[in-house]
mmCIF file of C-alpha atoms in Angstrom:
data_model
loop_
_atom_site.group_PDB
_atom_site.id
_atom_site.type_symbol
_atom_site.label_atom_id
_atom_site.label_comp_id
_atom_site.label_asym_id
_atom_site.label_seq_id
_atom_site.Cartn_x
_atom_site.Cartn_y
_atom_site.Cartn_z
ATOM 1 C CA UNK A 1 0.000 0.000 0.000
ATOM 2 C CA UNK A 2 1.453 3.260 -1.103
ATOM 3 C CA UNK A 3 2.780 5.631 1.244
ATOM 4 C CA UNK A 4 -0.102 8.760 1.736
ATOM 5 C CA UNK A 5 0.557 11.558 0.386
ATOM 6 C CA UNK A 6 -2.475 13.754 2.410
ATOM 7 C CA UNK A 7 -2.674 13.491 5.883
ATOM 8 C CA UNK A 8 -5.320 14.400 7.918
ATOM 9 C CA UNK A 9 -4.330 14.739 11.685
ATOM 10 C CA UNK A 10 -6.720 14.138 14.482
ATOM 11 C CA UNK A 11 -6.161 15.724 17.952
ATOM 12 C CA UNK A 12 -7.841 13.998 20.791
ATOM 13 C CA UNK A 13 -8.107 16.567 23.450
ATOM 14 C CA UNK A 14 -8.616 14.964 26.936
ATOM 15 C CA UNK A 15 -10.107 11.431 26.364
ATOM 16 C CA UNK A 16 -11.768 9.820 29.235
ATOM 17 C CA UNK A 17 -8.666 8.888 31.355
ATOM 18 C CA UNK A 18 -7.196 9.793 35.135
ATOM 19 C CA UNK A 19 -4.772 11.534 33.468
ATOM 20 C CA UNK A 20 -5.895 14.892 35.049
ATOM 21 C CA UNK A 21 -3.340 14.967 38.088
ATOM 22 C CA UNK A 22 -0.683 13.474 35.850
ATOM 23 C CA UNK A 23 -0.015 16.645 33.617
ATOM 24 C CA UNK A 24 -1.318 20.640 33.904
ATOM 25 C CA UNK A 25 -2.064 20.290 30.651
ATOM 26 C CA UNK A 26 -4.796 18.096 30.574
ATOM 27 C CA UNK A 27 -7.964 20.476 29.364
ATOM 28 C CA UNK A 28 -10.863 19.920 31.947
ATOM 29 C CA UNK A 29 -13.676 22.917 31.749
ATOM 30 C CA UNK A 30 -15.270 23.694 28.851
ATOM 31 C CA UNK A 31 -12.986 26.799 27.849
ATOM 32 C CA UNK A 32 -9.741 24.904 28.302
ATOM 33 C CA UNK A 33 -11.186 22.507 25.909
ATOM 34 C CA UNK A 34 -12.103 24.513 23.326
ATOM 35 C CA UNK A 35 -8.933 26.147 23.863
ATOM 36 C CA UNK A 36 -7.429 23.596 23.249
ATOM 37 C CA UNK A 37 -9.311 22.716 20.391
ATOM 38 C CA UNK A 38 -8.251 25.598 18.450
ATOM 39 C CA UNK A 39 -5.044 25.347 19.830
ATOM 40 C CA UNK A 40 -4.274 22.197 17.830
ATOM 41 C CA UNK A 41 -6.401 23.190 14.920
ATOM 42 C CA UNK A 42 -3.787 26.257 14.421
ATOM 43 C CA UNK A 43 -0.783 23.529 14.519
ATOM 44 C CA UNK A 44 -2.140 21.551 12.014
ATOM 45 C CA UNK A 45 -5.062 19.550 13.423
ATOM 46 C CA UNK A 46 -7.898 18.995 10.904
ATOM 47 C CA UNK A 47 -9.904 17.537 13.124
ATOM 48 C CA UNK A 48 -10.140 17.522 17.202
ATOM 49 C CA UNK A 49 -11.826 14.465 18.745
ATOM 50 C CA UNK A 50 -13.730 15.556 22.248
ATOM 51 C CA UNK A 51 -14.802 14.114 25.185
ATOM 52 C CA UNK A 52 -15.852 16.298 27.924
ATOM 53 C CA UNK A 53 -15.183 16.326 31.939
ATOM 54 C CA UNK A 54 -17.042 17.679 35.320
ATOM 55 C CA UNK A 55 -15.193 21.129 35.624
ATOM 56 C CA UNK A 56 -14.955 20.414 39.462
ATOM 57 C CA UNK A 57 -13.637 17.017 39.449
ATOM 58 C CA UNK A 58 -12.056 16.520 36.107
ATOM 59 C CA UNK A 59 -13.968 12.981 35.962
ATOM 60 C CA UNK A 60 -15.413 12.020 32.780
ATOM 61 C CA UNK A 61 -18.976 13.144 31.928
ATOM 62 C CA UNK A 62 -21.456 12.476 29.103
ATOM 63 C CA UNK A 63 -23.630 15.970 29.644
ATOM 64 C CA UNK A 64 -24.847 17.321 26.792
ATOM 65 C CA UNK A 65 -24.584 20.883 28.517
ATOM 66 C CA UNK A 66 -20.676 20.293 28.675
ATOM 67 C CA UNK A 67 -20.749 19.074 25.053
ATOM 68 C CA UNK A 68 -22.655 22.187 23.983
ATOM 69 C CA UNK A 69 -20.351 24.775 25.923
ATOM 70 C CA UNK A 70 -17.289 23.328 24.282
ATOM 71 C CA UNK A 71 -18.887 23.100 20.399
ATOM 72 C CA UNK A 72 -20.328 26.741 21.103
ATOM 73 C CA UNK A 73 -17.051 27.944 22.200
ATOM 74 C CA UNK A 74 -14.738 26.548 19.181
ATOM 75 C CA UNK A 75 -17.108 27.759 16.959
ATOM 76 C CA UNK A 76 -17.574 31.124 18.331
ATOM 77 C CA UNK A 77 -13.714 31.688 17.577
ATOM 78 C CA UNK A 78 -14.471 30.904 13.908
ATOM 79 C CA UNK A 79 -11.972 28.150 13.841
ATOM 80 C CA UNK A 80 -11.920 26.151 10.661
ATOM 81 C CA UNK A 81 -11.771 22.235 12.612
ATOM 82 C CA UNK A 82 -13.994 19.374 12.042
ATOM 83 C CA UNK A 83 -15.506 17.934 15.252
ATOM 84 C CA UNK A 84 -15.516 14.738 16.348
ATOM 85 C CA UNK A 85 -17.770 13.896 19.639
ATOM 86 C CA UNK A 86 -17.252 10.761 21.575
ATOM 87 C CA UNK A 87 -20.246 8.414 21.822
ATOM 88 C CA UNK A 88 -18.193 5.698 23.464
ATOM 89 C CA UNK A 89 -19.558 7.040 27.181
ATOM 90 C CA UNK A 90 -21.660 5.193 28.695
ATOM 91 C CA UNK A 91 -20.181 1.799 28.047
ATOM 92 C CA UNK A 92 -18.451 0.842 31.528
ATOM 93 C CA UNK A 93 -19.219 -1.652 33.329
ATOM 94 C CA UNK A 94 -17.358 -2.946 36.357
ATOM 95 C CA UNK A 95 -17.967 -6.054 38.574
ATOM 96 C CA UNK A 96 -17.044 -7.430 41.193
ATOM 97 C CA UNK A 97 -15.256 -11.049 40.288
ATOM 98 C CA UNK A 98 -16.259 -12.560 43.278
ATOM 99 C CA UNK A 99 -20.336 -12.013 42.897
ATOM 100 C CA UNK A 100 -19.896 -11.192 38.777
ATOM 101 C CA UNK A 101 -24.038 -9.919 38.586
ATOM 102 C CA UNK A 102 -22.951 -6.662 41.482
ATOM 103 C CA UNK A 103 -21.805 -3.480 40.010
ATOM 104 C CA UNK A 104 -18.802 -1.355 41.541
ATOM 105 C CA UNK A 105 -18.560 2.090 41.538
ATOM 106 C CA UNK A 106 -16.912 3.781 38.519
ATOM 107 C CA UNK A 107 -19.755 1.660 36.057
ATOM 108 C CA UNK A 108 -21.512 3.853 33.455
ATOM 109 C CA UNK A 109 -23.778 1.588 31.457
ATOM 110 C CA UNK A 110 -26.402 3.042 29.274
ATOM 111 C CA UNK A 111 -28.237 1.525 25.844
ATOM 112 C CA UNK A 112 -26.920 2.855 22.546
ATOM 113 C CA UNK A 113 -29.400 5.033 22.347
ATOM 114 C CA UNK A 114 -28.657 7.115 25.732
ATOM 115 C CA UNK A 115 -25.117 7.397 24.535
ATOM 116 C CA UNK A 116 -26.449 9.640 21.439
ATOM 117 C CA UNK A 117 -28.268 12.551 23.168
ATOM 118 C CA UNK A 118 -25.027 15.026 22.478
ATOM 119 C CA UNK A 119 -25.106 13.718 19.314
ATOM 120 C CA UNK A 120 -28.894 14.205 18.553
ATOM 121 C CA UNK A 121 -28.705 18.114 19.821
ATOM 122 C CA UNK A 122 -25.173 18.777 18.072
ATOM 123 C CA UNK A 123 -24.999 17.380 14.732
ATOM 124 C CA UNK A 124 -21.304 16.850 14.711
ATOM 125 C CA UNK A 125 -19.468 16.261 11.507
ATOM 126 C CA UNK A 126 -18.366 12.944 12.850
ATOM 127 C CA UNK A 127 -19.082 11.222 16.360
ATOM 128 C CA UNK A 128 -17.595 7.343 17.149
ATOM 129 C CA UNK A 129 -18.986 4.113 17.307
ATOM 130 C CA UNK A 130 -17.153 1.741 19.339
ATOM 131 C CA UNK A 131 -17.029 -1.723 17.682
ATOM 132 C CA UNK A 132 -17.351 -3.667 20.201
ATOM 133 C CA UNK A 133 -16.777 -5.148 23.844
ATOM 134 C CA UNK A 134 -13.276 -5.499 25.556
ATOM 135 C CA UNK A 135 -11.580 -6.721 29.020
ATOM 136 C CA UNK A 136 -10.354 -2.682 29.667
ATOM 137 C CA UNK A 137 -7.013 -3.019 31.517
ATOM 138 C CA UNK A 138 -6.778 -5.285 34.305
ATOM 139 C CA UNK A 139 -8.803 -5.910 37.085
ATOM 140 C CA UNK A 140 -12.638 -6.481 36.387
ATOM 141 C CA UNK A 141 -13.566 -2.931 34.341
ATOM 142 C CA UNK A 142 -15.216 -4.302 30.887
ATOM 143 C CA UNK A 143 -16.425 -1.799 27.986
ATOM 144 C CA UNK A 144 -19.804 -3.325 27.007
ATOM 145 C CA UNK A 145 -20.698 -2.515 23.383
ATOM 146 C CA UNK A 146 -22.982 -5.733 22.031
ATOM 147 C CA UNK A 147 -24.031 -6.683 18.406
ATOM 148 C CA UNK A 148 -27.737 -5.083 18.936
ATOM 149 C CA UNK A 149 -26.387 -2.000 20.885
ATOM 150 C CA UNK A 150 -24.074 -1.411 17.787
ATOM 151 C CA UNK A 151 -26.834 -2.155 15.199
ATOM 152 C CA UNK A 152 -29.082 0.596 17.262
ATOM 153 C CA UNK A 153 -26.732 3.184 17.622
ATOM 154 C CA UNK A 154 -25.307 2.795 13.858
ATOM 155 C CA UNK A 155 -28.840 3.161 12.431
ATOM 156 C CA UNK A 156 -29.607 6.142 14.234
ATOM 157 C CA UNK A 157 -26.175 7.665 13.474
ATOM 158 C CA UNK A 158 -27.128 7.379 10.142
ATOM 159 C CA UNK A 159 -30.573 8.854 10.671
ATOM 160 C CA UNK A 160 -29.205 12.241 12.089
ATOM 161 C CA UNK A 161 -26.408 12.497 8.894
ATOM 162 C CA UNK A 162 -23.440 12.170 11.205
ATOM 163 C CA UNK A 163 -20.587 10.232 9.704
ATOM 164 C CA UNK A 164 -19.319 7.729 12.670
ATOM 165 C CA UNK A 165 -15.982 7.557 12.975
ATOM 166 C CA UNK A 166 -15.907 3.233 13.967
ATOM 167 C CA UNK A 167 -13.305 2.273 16.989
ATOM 168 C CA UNK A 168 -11.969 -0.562 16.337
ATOM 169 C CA UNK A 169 -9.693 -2.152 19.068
ATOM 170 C CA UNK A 170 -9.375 -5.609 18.018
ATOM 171 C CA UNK A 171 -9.633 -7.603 14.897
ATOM 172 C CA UNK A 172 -13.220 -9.036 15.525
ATOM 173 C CA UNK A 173 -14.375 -5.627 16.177
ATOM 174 C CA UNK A 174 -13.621 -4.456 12.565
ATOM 175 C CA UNK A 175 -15.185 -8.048 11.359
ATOM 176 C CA UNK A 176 -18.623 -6.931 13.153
ATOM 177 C CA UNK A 177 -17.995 -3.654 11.481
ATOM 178 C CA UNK A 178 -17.872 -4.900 7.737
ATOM 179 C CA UNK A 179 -20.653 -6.532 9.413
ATOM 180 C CA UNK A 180 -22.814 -3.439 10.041
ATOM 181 C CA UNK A 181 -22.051 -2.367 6.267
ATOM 182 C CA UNK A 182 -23.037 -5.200 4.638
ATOM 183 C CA UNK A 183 -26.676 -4.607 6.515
ATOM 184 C CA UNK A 184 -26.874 -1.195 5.309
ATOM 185 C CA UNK A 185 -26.167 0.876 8.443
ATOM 186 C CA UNK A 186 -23.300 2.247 7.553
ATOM 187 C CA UNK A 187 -22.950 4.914 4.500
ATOM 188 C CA UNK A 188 -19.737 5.224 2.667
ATOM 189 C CA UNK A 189 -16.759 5.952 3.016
ATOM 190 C CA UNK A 190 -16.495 4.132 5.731
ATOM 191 C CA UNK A 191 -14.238 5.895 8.681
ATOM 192 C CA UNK A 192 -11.664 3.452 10.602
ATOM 193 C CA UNK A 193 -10.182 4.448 13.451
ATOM 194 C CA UNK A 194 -7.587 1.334 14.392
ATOM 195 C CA UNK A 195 -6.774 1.900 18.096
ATOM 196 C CA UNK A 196 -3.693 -0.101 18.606
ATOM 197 C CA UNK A 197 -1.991 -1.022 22.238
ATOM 198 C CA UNK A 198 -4.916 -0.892 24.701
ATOM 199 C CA UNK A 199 -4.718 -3.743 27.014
ATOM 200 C CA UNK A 200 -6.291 -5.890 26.156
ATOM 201 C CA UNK A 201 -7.046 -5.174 22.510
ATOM 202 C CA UNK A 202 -4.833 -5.355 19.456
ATOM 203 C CA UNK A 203 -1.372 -4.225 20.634
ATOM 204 C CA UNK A 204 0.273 -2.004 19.151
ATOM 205 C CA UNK A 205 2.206 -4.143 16.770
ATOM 206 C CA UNK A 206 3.163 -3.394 13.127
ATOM 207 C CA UNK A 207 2.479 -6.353 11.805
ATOM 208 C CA UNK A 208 -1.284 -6.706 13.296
ATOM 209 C CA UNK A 209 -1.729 -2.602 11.962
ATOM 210 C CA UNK A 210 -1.061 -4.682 8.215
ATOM 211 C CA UNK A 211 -3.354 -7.365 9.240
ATOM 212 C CA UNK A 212 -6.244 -4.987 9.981
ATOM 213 C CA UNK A 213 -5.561 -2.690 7.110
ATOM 214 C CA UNK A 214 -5.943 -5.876 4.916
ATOM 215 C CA UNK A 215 -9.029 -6.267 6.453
ATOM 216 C CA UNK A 216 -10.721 -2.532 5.528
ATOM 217 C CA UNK A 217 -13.489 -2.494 3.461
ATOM 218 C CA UNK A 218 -12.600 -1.092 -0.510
ATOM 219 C CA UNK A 219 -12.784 2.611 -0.288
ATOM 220 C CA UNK A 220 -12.334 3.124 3.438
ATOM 221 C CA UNK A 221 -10.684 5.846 4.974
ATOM 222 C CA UNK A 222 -8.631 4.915 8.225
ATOM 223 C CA UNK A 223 -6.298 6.358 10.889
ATOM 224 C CA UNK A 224 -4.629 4.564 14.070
ATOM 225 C CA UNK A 225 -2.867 5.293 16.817
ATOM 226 C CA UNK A 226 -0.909 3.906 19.516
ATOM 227 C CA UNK A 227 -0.745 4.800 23.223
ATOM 228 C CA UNK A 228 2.498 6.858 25.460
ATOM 229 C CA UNK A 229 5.858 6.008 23.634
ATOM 230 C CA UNK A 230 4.337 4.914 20.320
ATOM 231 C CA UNK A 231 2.087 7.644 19.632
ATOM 232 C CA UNK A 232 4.681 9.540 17.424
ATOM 233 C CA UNK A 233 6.272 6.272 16.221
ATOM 234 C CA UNK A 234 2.968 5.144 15.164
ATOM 235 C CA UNK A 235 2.580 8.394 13.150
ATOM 236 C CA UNK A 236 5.032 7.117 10.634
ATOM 237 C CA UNK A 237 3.676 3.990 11.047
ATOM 238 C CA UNK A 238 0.298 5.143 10.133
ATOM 239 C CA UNK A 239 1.639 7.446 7.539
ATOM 240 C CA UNK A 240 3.390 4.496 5.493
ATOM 241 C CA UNK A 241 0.626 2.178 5.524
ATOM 242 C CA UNK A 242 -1.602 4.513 3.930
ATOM 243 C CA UNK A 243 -3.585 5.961 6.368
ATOM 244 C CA UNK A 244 -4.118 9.133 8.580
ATOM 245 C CA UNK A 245 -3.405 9.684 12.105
ATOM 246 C CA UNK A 246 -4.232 10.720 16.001
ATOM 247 C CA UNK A 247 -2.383 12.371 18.329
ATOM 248 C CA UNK A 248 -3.341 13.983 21.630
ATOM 249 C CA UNK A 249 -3.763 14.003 25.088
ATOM 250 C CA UNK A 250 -6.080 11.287 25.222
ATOM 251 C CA UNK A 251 -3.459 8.971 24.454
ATOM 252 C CA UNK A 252 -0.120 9.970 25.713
ATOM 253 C CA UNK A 253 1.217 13.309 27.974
ATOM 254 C CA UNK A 254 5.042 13.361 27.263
ATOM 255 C CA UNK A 255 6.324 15.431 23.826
ATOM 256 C CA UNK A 256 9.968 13.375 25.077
ATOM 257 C CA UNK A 257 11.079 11.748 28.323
ATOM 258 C CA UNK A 258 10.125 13.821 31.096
ATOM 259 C CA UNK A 259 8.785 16.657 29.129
ATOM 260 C CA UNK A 260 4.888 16.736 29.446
ATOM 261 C CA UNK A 261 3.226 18.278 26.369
ATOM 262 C CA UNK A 262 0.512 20.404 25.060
ATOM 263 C CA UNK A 263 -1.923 19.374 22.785
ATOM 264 C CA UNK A 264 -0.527 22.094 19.934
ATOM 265 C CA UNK A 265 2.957 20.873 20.616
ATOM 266 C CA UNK A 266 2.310 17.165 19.809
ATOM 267 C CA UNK A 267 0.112 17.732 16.235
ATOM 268 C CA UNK A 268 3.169 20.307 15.594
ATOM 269 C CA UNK A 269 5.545 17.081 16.018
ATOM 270 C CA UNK A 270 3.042 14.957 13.813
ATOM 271 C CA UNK A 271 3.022 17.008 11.009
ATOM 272 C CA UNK A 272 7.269 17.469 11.166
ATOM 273 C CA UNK A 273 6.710 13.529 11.242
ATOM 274 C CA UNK A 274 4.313 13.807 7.881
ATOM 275 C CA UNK A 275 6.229 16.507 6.011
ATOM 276 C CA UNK A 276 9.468 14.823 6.870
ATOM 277 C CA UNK A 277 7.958 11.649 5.274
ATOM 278 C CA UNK A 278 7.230 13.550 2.084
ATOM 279 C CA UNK A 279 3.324 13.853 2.831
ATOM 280 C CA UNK A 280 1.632 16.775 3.619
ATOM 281 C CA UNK A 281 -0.578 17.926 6.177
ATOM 282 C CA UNK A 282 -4.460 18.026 5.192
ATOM 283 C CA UNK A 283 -6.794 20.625 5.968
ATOM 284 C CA UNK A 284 -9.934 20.646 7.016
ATOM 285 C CA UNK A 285 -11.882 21.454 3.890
ATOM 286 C CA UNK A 286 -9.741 18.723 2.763
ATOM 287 C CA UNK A 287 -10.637 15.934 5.138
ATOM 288 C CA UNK A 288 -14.169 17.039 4.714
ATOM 289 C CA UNK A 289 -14.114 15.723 1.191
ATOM 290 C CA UNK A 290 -11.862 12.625 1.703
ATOM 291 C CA UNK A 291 -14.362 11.662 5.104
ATOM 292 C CA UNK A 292 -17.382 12.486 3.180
ATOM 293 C CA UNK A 293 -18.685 15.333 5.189
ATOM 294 C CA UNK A 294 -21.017 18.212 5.070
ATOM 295 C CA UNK A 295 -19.417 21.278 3.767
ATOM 296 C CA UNK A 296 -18.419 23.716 6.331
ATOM 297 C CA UNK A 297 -21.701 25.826 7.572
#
């Protein structure tokens, strides 16, 4: 697969993580993430990929008030970005091993239909799906995403017009997702998101990135990343297989060893990594056409 020549770069602002004591970087309110937002758009982001957090706490949320705040406040600056909302909240489910039927605390299960409300009231350009269920990390936390929760959420995605950008984390996940095209629920081009090295999903290993690329769907447009060390090696990686990529905060805090980063300063390093590889960086109106998307309003 040829080397790509126009790269669109994702930033993934804050993500869902406890990373919020382990950098001052780490956008939690509403303003610092829409700062942030056009932050990365000016170094080269095309598109910024949002989740939002309480403002007190810095724990993850799925309000649609936060969502709101943070799309009003990017677009209020007239930044040209495409947005990307999360609709993978809403999916956690903990247990406790020794009575598997009790709940702990830190579960956050909803239908695929309650994780859409943001969704519904925003109209995004793009907003995930994720493919499928996975053992997240160790210990007894589980994301629950089923076969009829998927078919749900997919069809109504495609009701509102919003392009879903599909998570895939493991090989069977992108199987169920050819899966959800072949039964009409999906619209092309297809968006791929291969997220590589979360334990315990497809690690982040070049040779499974080929295996799953093999696996795409004619006419698909994919990125992937990789988590801490590997997200900038995984840029290249990306890059050379033919696809697009992510950075961000989401996924890793350090711009070297030590040296905790901004959102801006790690798309700036991704596109050094894309220009230095020949490619270019895409913009937005660009990835709007390769993704499929509305024109900008």
């Amino acid at each position: 697969m040829p080397v790509n020549q126009d790269v669109i770069i994702t930033c993934a602002l804050t993500g869902a993580g406890d990373t919020v004591g382990r950098s001052p970087h780490v956008p939690v309110t509403p303003e610092q993430i829409a700062a942030s937002a056009v932050e990365a758009a000016g170094a080269g982001a095309a598109v910024v990929h949002i989740h939002v957090r309480e403002p007190e706490t810095g724990a993850p949320s799925r309000d649609p008030r936060l969502y709101r705040e943070v799309v009003e406040r990017i677009r209020e600056t007239g930044t040209d970005v495409v947005i990307n909302l999360t609709a993978g909240m809403g999916g956690d489910l903990v247990i406790d091993p020794e009575a598997p039927l009790r709940q702990l605390p830190g579960t956050d299960l909803v239908s695929g239909l309650d994780r859409l409300p943001h969704v519904e009231e925003l109209l995004p350009d793009i907003c995930t799906l994720d493919c499928g269920s996975l053992n997240f990390g160790d210990g007894s936390n589980l994301y629950v995403s089923t076969p009829d929760m998927l078919r749900t959420g997919a069809k109504r995605i495609q009701e509102l017009g919003v392009r879903p950008e599909l998570e895939i984390f493991d090989t069977g996940q992108l199987w169920f997702a050819k899966q959800l095209l072949a039964e009409g629920l999906l619209d092309d081009p297809t968006v791929f998101q291969l997220c590589m090295g979360i334990p315990w999903g497809a690690p982040a290993d070049p040779g499974v990135l080929q295996s799953m690329v093999n696996m795409l769907p004619r006419g698909a447009q994919w990125a992937s990343f990789a988590l801490g060390r590997m997200q900038m090696p995984w840029v290249a990686q990306s890059i050379l297989l033919g696809g697009h990529v992510r950075v961000g905060l989401e996924d890793n805090l350090y711009l070297a060893k030590g040296v905790k980063a901004t959102n801006g300063q790690l798309v700036e390093r991704a596109a050094r990594i894309t220009e230095s590889l020949g490619s270019r960086v895409a913009t937005p109106d660009e990835a709007r056409e390769k993704l499929g998307l509305r024109p900008r309003a």
